[in-house]
Every structure is written in structure tokens, then in C-alpha cells.
Amino acid sequence: MTTNGIPSTDLAVDAPLPLPAQSVDIPGVTSIPRLIYGTAWKADRTARLVTDALSAGFRAIDTAAQPSHYREDLVGAGLRAYLSSPGCPVTRSSLYIQTKFTPTQLWSPNLPTPLPYDPSAPIEAQIRSSLFSSLAHLSHLPSTEHANQQPQGAHGAGEGAQDAPYLDALILHTPLATHAETLRAWRVMEQFAPHPVRRLGISNVFRLEDIDHLVTNATIKPSFVQNRFYPDTSHDRGIRALCRHHGIIYQSFWTLTANARLLRSAPVDCVASAAAVPVEVALYAFVLALGHNCVLDGTSRRDHMRADLDGLRSVAAWSATEEGRAPWREHLAAFRGIIDDMF
């Protein structure tokens, strides 16, 4: 499916095999794109790269209110530039934008970048301040239209709220020191769902019990867990299994940079050759085929942006053919064996 010649990342692949579909469902809400453009470490290039990614066909953007690694303000600038461009084929409602609240434990006191909140304030005030900053940065409206809007919480979204800035997801960037502190922060985030925040998630989770505690005690369950996908954690085998059990979407990052061995593996090479795609795209396809997950793609090259999106469609199309169906199944099984992912 295309929109004015631009391929949509919401295209689902309807097939009986575990193919790399382009979207994934969250229970009770609409599908979200499975390939998310990651904006970490883009610095002053962020606005241009976000506009490039959206123009190439990405429909999901990941950022964070963490100025040392992200330029959330420039993500918003790129978003507004794209949406206001002549002939833009989509509206804000067609896009998926997620950001993060970053607790003080992920900040270095030696970094000159300012926090989007007072670190001496209670966690409730920290999250509110950070969220207000994110809504201002990522608004699809001109700055004069959102400058005086404050996040009201789920029960304070009055008349006109449908036109107000919103986030598709707010992610807690890391669990806090204790389960009680994490739940306290989560309770604050819950106050702003479903408006102006539609979904909640958590990142950098290394212990199964952190997820279990949230699922058991939270009023609004996490929709996402965003983690490094790399060998040091056995590619998060246990956490991904737990996410699948609870219907939580797993978002992987470091998918390429931390997996040189997988990029050189026989299954990846075989699928890349058969589908005529780069090995990087073949690896993305395998990770997506593991089920109920998304992948962050942080390429800074415009040609790679379009090639990644088109390449996933090529893999899906090849693997659905009579010639490709059996080899895809075989190579996927071999890939699962390499990462010991046989659940």
C-alpha cells in the first residue's frame, strides 16, 4: 500500500507464516508501525533527519527528554516541517510519536545539558515538568498555539482536547532503584493517560520481576518494553517471552550495532541473497518475525531509510511466494537456533 507514492509502514502482511509484518496490534488500540525511527545521537542533524525519515515513509518516531543523547526539540521541529510541507500526504493522527521521561539516575552530573525538570523536586513534579516540556517540543501545532497549554491529565482534557498536543506513548527510561519507587513514578504517568498520553511503556529493564511487578500492581499495564537486543542478555530471551505472555510489545534497539555475529550468520546471508536485500534488512526481518515486537532503526542516511522500508516488503513478498515459503521457514528456524530462541 502507498500514500501518494510513499510506502506506508502500517501495511500488514496477511499470511499463515511468521512473516515480518509491517504493523503490530496493541489490544484495544490501533496498530503501530513495527519499524520506528530512532533519534538518539543525531545532535544538530535531528530535525533534517526526522523530516527525511518521514518523507521516506517512516510513520513512527522515538525520542526522549534527555538532552545529553537526544534533541527532542529538533524532533518536533522536523515533525512540524514535514506536516506543513506542500502536499504532505499524512496528518498527525497517521503518525506514532513516543518519548521518554528520564530519571536522574541516567543523568551524569558532569554533562552541561540541562534537565527538563528540577532534580531536587519530588518525582511527581519531575514527571509533570518533563511531560510538559515534551508536549511543547513535540506538538504538531505552531508554537504560538501550544505555548500556554499545560498537561491536564486523563480527567482534565476538556473541550478542544482533540486538537491539543499529545503523545502516542510515554516511556519510563529505566526502572527506579526499588519496585516501590518505580510504581510511584508509574502512578504519576498513569494520571496522564489516555490524554495527553495514549500509552505507557518502560525501557532498560534487566529483571523479569520488574515487569511482573508493574503488570501485577499498575492500573494501566505497560504497552511496551524497549530494550537492547544483544548477546550479553541472551537477546532478552526471557524478557521477550514474558512480554509475549502479557501481551506487551517488545521494542529492540542496538539491533544492528551490537550484533555483528548475526549480520554474518548464514540465515541472514541466505535471506539477504534470496530476497535481494542488504544483510541489515534481513536481520531486521528476522527480529520482527520473532513476534509481537518493533525495531528501532537509527540510520542517518536517506537512501538507507527508504531501502530499509522497501527491503522489509521485499522479504515479506519473497517469503510469501511458493519458492520462498519453505526457505524462509527453514532460515527463520536456524536464526532462532542461533539466538537460542525456541519458545
Short mmCIF file of C-alpha atoms in Angstrom, two decimals:
data_model
loop_
_atom_site.label_atom_id
_atom_site.label_comp_id
_atom_site.label_asym_id
_atom_site.label_seq_id
_atom_site.Cartn_x
_atom_site.Cartn_y
_atom_site.Cartn_z
CA MET A 1 0.00 0.00 0.00
CA THR A 2 1.23 3.51 -0.81
CA THR A 3 0.13 7.02 0.05
CA ASN A 4 0.85 9.48 -2.75
CA GLY A 5 3.71 7.27 -3.84
CA ILE A 6 5.16 6.91 -0.33
CA PRO A 7 5.06 3.38 1.13
CA SER A 8 3.19 3.14 4.41
CA THR A 9 4.81 1.34 7.32
CA ASP A 10 1.33 0.32 8.53
CA LEU A 11 0.97 -2.26 5.77
CA ALA A 12 0.15 -5.60 7.39
CA VAL A 13 1.17 -8.87 5.76
CA ASP A 14 -1.63 -11.41 5.92
CA ALA A 15 -0.02 -14.84 5.74
CA PRO A 16 -0.03 -18.10 7.72
CA LEU A 17 3.71 -17.98 8.41
CA PRO A 18 5.54 -15.70 10.88
CA LEU A 19 6.44 -13.11 8.26
CA PRO A 20 7.89 -9.67 9.08
CA ALA A 21 4.59 -7.79 9.08
CA GLN A 22 4.75 -4.00 8.93
CA SER A 23 2.48 -3.29 11.91
CA VAL A 24 1.70 -4.82 15.27
CA ASP A 25 -1.52 -4.61 17.27
CA ILE A 26 -1.89 -3.40 20.84
CA PRO A 27 -5.01 -4.85 22.49
CA GLY A 28 -7.76 -2.26 22.48
CA VAL A 29 -6.00 0.23 20.22
CA THR A 30 -4.92 0.54 16.62
CA SER A 31 -1.82 -0.95 15.05
CA ILE A 32 1.53 0.81 15.31
CA PRO A 33 4.37 0.63 12.79
CA ARG A 34 6.94 -2.03 13.54
CA LEU A 35 9.93 -0.08 12.22
CA ILE A 36 10.44 3.00 14.39
CA TYR A 37 12.89 5.76 13.51
CA GLY A 38 15.33 6.25 16.39
CA THR A 39 16.68 9.75 17.01
CA ALA A 40 19.41 9.21 19.62
CA TRP A 41 22.81 10.80 18.98
CA LYS A 42 21.62 12.83 15.97
CA ALA A 43 22.51 16.18 17.60
CA ASP A 44 22.04 19.21 15.33
CA ARG A 45 21.08 16.98 12.38
CA THR A 46 17.97 15.74 14.17
CA ALA A 47 15.34 17.97 12.52
CA ARG A 48 16.56 17.25 9.00
CA LEU A 49 16.84 13.51 9.65
CA VAL A 50 13.34 13.32 11.12
CA THR A 51 11.94 15.10 8.07
CA ASP A 52 13.94 12.77 5.82
CA ALA A 53 12.67 9.70 7.67
CA LEU A 54 9.04 10.79 7.46
CA SER A 55 9.46 11.65 3.78
CA ALA A 56 10.95 8.20 3.17
CA GLY A 57 7.88 6.54 4.67
CA PHE A 58 8.60 6.09 8.37
CA ARG A 59 5.47 6.70 10.39
CA ALA A 60 6.86 6.18 13.91
CA ILE A 61 9.48 8.25 15.75
CA ASP A 62 11.27 7.53 19.04
CA THR A 63 12.93 10.22 21.15
CA ALA A 64 13.48 11.16 24.82
CA ALA A 65 13.53 14.18 27.10
CA GLN A 66 17.24 13.60 27.65
CA PRO A 67 19.24 16.43 26.04
CA SER A 68 22.57 14.65 26.51
CA HIS A 69 21.58 11.96 23.97
CA TYR A 70 18.54 13.37 22.18
CA ARG A 71 17.33 16.66 20.71
CA GLU A 72 13.65 16.27 21.41
CA ASP A 73 13.08 19.89 20.43
CA LEU A 74 14.52 19.26 16.98
CA VAL A 75 12.44 16.10 16.60
CA GLY A 76 9.42 18.36 16.97
CA ALA A 77 10.86 20.86 14.51
CA GLY A 78 11.34 18.12 11.94
CA LEU A 79 7.84 16.80 12.59
CA ARG A 80 6.24 20.21 12.07
CA ALA A 81 8.35 20.89 8.97
CA TYR A 82 7.16 17.66 7.42
CA LEU A 83 3.49 18.09 8.31
CA SER A 84 3.46 21.66 6.97
CA SER A 85 5.28 20.83 3.73
CA PRO A 86 3.33 21.26 0.48
CA GLY A 87 1.49 18.10 -0.49
CA CYS A 88 2.22 16.29 2.78
CA PRO A 89 0.29 13.01 2.41
CA VAL A 90 -0.48 12.45 6.11
CA THR A 91 -1.72 14.21 9.23
CA ARG A 92 -0.51 13.95 12.82
CA SER A 93 -3.08 11.25 13.52
CA SER A 94 -1.33 9.00 10.97
CA LEU A 95 1.95 9.18 12.87
CA TYR A 96 3.19 7.49 16.03
CA ILE A 97 5.42 9.59 18.31
CA GLN A 98 6.90 8.29 21.57
CA THR A 99 9.23 9.91 24.07
CA LYS A 100 10.67 9.11 27.49
CA PHE A 101 10.86 10.51 30.98
CA THR A 102 14.46 10.03 32.10
CA PRO A 103 15.02 9.66 35.87
CA THR A 104 18.02 11.34 37.48
CA GLN A 105 19.90 8.04 37.75
CA LEU A 106 20.52 8.14 33.98
CA TRP A 107 21.99 11.62 34.10
CA SER A 108 25.66 12.42 34.57
CA PRO A 109 26.41 15.42 36.80
CA ASN A 110 29.34 16.25 34.51
CA LEU A 111 27.14 16.88 31.49
CA PRO A 112 26.35 20.54 30.76
CA THR A 113 22.93 19.82 29.27
CA PRO A 114 20.03 20.98 31.47
CA LEU A 115 17.42 18.65 32.87
CA PRO A 116 13.82 19.26 31.80
CA TYR A 117 12.90 19.29 35.48
CA ASP A 118 14.25 20.20 38.92
CA PRO A 119 16.16 17.11 40.15
CA SER A 120 15.52 18.11 43.76
CA ALA A 121 11.75 18.12 43.25
CA PRO A 122 9.51 15.13 44.08
CA ILE A 123 9.13 12.57 41.30
CA GLU A 124 5.57 13.78 40.68
CA ALA A 125 6.83 17.27 39.82
CA GLN A 126 9.73 15.89 37.79
CA ILE A 127 7.47 13.84 35.54
CA ARG A 128 4.94 16.62 35.10
CA SER A 129 7.64 19.13 34.16
CA SER A 130 9.31 16.71 31.77
CA LEU A 131 5.99 15.81 30.15
CA PHE A 132 5.02 19.46 29.68
CA SER A 133 8.40 20.08 28.03
CA SER A 134 7.91 17.06 25.75
CA LEU A 135 4.41 18.12 24.72
CA ALA A 136 5.72 21.57 23.82
CA HIS A 137 8.67 20.14 21.89
CA LEU A 138 6.67 17.51 20.00
CA SER A 139 3.50 19.44 19.30
CA HIS A 140 2.26 19.25 15.72
CA LEU A 141 0.86 22.75 16.20
CA PRO A 142 2.77 26.01 15.66
CA SER A 143 4.48 27.13 18.86
CA THR A 144 2.06 30.02 19.37
CA GLU A 145 -0.84 27.58 19.56
CA HIS A 146 0.58 25.32 22.28
CA ALA A 147 2.72 27.72 24.30
CA ASN A 148 0.19 28.13 27.10
CA GLN A 149 -1.21 24.60 27.20
CA GLN A 150 -0.46 22.50 30.28
CA PRO A 151 -0.91 18.74 30.55
CA GLN A 152 -4.21 18.27 32.37
CA GLY A 153 -4.23 14.53 32.95
CA ALA A 154 -6.77 11.96 31.87
CA HIS A 155 -9.66 13.63 33.68
CA GLY A 156 -8.75 17.20 32.78
CA ALA A 157 -8.92 17.01 29.00
CA GLY A 158 -11.73 19.40 28.38
CA GLU A 159 -13.24 20.93 25.28
CA GLY A 160 -10.85 21.12 22.36
CA ALA A 161 -8.60 18.40 23.75
CA GLN A 162 -8.73 16.55 20.44
CA ASP A 163 -6.76 19.43 18.88
CA ALA A 164 -4.24 19.70 21.71
CA PRO A 165 -0.70 18.29 21.57
CA TYR A 166 -0.50 14.64 22.55
CA LEU A 167 1.95 11.75 22.70
CA ASP A 168 1.28 8.28 21.40
CA ALA A 169 3.45 6.86 24.19
CA LEU A 170 5.43 7.95 27.23
CA ILE A 171 8.17 5.55 28.29
CA LEU A 172 9.87 5.40 31.68
CA HIS A 173 13.51 5.40 30.57
CA THR A 174 14.61 2.99 33.30
CA PRO A 175 13.17 1.37 36.41
CA LEU A 176 13.97 3.30 39.56
CA ALA A 177 16.01 1.94 42.48
CA THR A 178 13.15 -0.04 44.05
CA HIS A 179 9.85 -1.51 42.94
CA ALA A 180 8.06 0.98 45.18
CA GLU A 181 9.81 3.94 43.56
CA THR A 182 9.14 2.61 40.08
CA LEU A 183 5.46 2.13 40.86
CA ARG A 184 5.28 5.63 42.34
CA ALA A 185 6.63 7.08 39.09
CA TRP A 186 4.29 4.87 37.08
CA ARG A 187 1.29 6.08 39.08
CA VAL A 188 2.17 9.64 38.07
CA MET A 189 2.42 8.65 34.40
CA GLU A 190 -0.96 6.92 34.65
CA GLN A 191 -2.57 10.24 35.55
CA PHE A 192 -1.89 11.48 32.02
CA ALA A 193 -3.31 8.50 30.14
CA PRO A 194 -5.19 8.31 27.84
CA HIS A 195 -4.82 12.07 27.35
CA PRO A 196 -2.44 13.66 26.61
CA VAL A 197 -0.52 10.34 26.66
CA ARG A 198 -2.15 7.41 24.90
CA ARG A 199 0.07 4.54 26.10
CA LEU A 200 2.80 3.86 28.65
CA GLY A 201 5.98 1.82 28.46
CA ILE A 202 9.28 1.15 30.20
CA SER A 203 12.85 0.82 28.93
CA ASN A 204 16.17 -0.66 30.03
CA VAL A 205 14.58 -3.47 32.03
CA PHE A 206 17.00 -6.23 33.00
CA ARG A 207 14.98 -8.19 35.57
CA LEU A 208 11.82 -10.18 34.94
CA GLU A 209 10.48 -9.18 38.33
CA ASP A 210 10.44 -5.50 37.32
CA ILE A 211 7.95 -6.29 34.57
CA ASP A 212 5.94 -8.67 36.73
CA HIS A 213 5.64 -6.08 39.48
CA LEU A 214 4.29 -3.46 37.09
CA VAL A 215 1.87 -5.85 35.43
CA THR A 216 0.59 -7.00 38.83
CA ASN A 217 0.28 -3.61 40.50
CA ALA A 218 -0.25 -0.99 37.81
CA THR A 219 -3.70 0.23 36.88
CA ILE A 220 -2.55 0.83 33.31
CA LYS A 221 -0.32 -2.03 32.20
CA PRO A 222 2.79 -1.29 30.13
CA SER A 223 2.20 -1.49 26.39
CA PHE A 224 5.93 -1.64 25.62
CA VAL A 225 9.28 -2.77 26.91
CA GLN A 226 12.15 -1.13 25.00
CA ASN A 227 15.50 -2.88 25.49
CA ARG A 228 18.88 -3.58 23.96
CA PHE A 229 18.76 -6.65 21.74
CA TYR A 230 22.24 -8.07 22.14
CA PRO A 231 24.21 -11.19 23.12
CA ASP A 232 25.11 -10.03 26.65
CA THR A 233 21.49 -10.57 27.72
CA SER A 234 20.94 -13.64 25.53
CA HIS A 235 18.98 -11.33 23.26
CA ASP A 236 16.47 -10.79 26.08
CA ARG A 237 15.02 -14.27 25.58
CA GLY A 238 13.34 -14.38 28.98
CA ILE A 239 12.05 -10.82 28.89
CA ARG A 240 10.68 -11.25 25.38
CA ALA A 241 8.89 -14.43 26.45
CA LEU A 242 7.39 -12.62 29.43
CA CYS A 243 6.32 -9.71 27.22
CA ARG A 244 4.64 -12.12 24.85
CA HIS A 245 2.85 -13.80 27.77
CA HIS A 246 1.47 -10.46 28.97
CA GLY A 247 0.70 -9.06 25.51
CA ILE A 248 3.43 -6.42 25.82
CA ILE A 249 5.21 -5.24 22.68
CA TYR A 250 8.99 -5.62 22.79
CA GLN A 251 10.93 -2.79 21.12
CA SER A 252 14.53 -3.61 20.27
CA PHE A 253 17.43 -1.20 19.90
CA TRP A 254 21.12 -1.81 19.16
CA THR A 255 19.73 -4.39 16.75
CA LEU A 256 22.49 -3.84 14.19
CA THR A 257 25.34 -2.24 16.13
CA ALA A 258 25.51 -4.96 18.80
CA ASN A 259 25.01 -7.96 16.52
CA ALA A 260 27.91 -8.25 14.10
CA ARG A 261 27.82 -12.04 14.51
CA LEU A 262 24.19 -12.21 13.46
CA LEU A 263 24.85 -9.98 10.47
CA ARG A 264 27.47 -12.51 9.33
CA SER A 265 25.31 -15.56 10.05
CA ALA A 266 24.25 -17.99 7.34
CA PRO A 267 20.46 -17.48 7.72
CA VAL A 268 20.81 -13.71 7.39
CA ASP A 269 23.11 -14.05 4.38
CA CYS A 270 20.81 -16.56 2.67
CA VAL A 271 17.68 -14.44 3.09
CA ALA A 272 19.52 -11.30 2.00
CA SER A 273 20.62 -13.05 -1.19
CA ALA A 274 17.26 -14.67 -1.92
CA ALA A 275 15.22 -11.52 -1.33
CA ALA A 276 17.86 -9.21 -2.87
CA VAL A 277 18.14 -7.02 0.22
CA PRO A 278 21.07 -5.89 2.40
CA VAL A 279 22.01 -8.13 5.32
CA GLU A 280 20.90 -5.37 7.69
CA VAL A 281 17.37 -5.58 6.31
CA ALA A 282 17.41 -9.37 6.52
CA LEU A 283 18.36 -9.14 10.20
CA TYR A 284 15.54 -6.67 10.85
CA ALA A 285 13.15 -9.09 9.14
CA PHE A 286 14.24 -11.98 11.35
CA VAL A 287 13.93 -9.94 14.56
CA LEU A 288 10.49 -8.74 13.55
CA ALA A 289 9.48 -12.32 12.76
CA LEU A 290 10.20 -13.33 16.36
CA GLY A 291 6.75 -11.96 17.09
CA HIS A 292 4.86 -9.05 18.71
CA ASN A 293 7.77 -6.65 18.55
CA CYS A 294 9.12 -3.50 16.94
CA VAL A 295 12.62 -2.46 15.91
CA LEU A 296 14.26 0.94 16.28
CA ASP A 297 16.11 1.96 13.11
CA GLY A 298 18.54 4.83 13.60
CA THR A 299 20.11 5.19 10.17
CA SER A 300 21.33 8.68 9.26
CA ARG A 301 21.37 8.03 5.52
CA ARG A 302 18.36 9.00 3.44
CA ASP A 303 18.91 6.20 0.93
CA HIS A 304 19.05 3.63 3.73
CA MET A 305 15.77 4.90 5.20
CA ARG A 306 13.80 4.10 2.08
CA ALA A 307 15.83 0.95 1.42
CA ASP A 308 15.05 -0.44 4.89
CA LEU A 309 11.31 0.06 4.44
CA ASP A 310 11.27 -1.26 0.90
CA GLY A 311 13.57 -4.13 1.86
CA LEU A 312 11.21 -5.43 4.54
CA ARG A 313 8.45 -5.53 1.95
CA SER A 314 10.74 -7.41 -0.39
CA VAL A 315 11.46 -10.03 2.29
CA ALA A 316 7.75 -10.34 3.09
CA ALA A 317 6.86 -10.67 -0.59
CA TRP A 318 9.57 -13.27 -1.26
CA SER A 319 8.73 -15.31 1.82
CA ALA A 320 5.08 -15.46 0.76
CA THR A 321 5.87 -16.97 -2.64
CA GLU A 322 5.83 -20.67 -3.40
CA GLU A 323 9.60 -20.55 -3.91
CA GLY A 324 10.30 -18.57 -0.75
CA ARG A 325 7.90 -20.00 1.80
CA ALA A 326 9.84 -23.13 2.75
CA PRO A 327 13.31 -21.49 2.71
CA TRP A 328 12.02 -18.64 4.87
CA ARG A 329 10.63 -21.08 7.40
CA GLU A 330 13.92 -23.00 7.40
CA HIS A 331 16.11 -19.91 7.75
CA LEU A 332 13.91 -18.46 10.49
CA ALA A 333 14.23 -21.71 12.46
CA ALA A 334 18.01 -21.58 12.01
CA PHE A 335 18.08 -17.96 13.17
CA ARG A 336 16.06 -18.85 16.26
CA GLY A 337 18.55 -21.61 16.96
CA ILE A 338 21.48 -19.21 16.78
CA ILE A 339 19.95 -16.93 19.42
CA ASP A 340 18.53 -19.93 21.33
CA ASP A 341 15.02 -18.60 20.91
CA MET A 342 12.91 -21.71 20.53
CA PHE A 343 9.90 -20.80 22.67
#
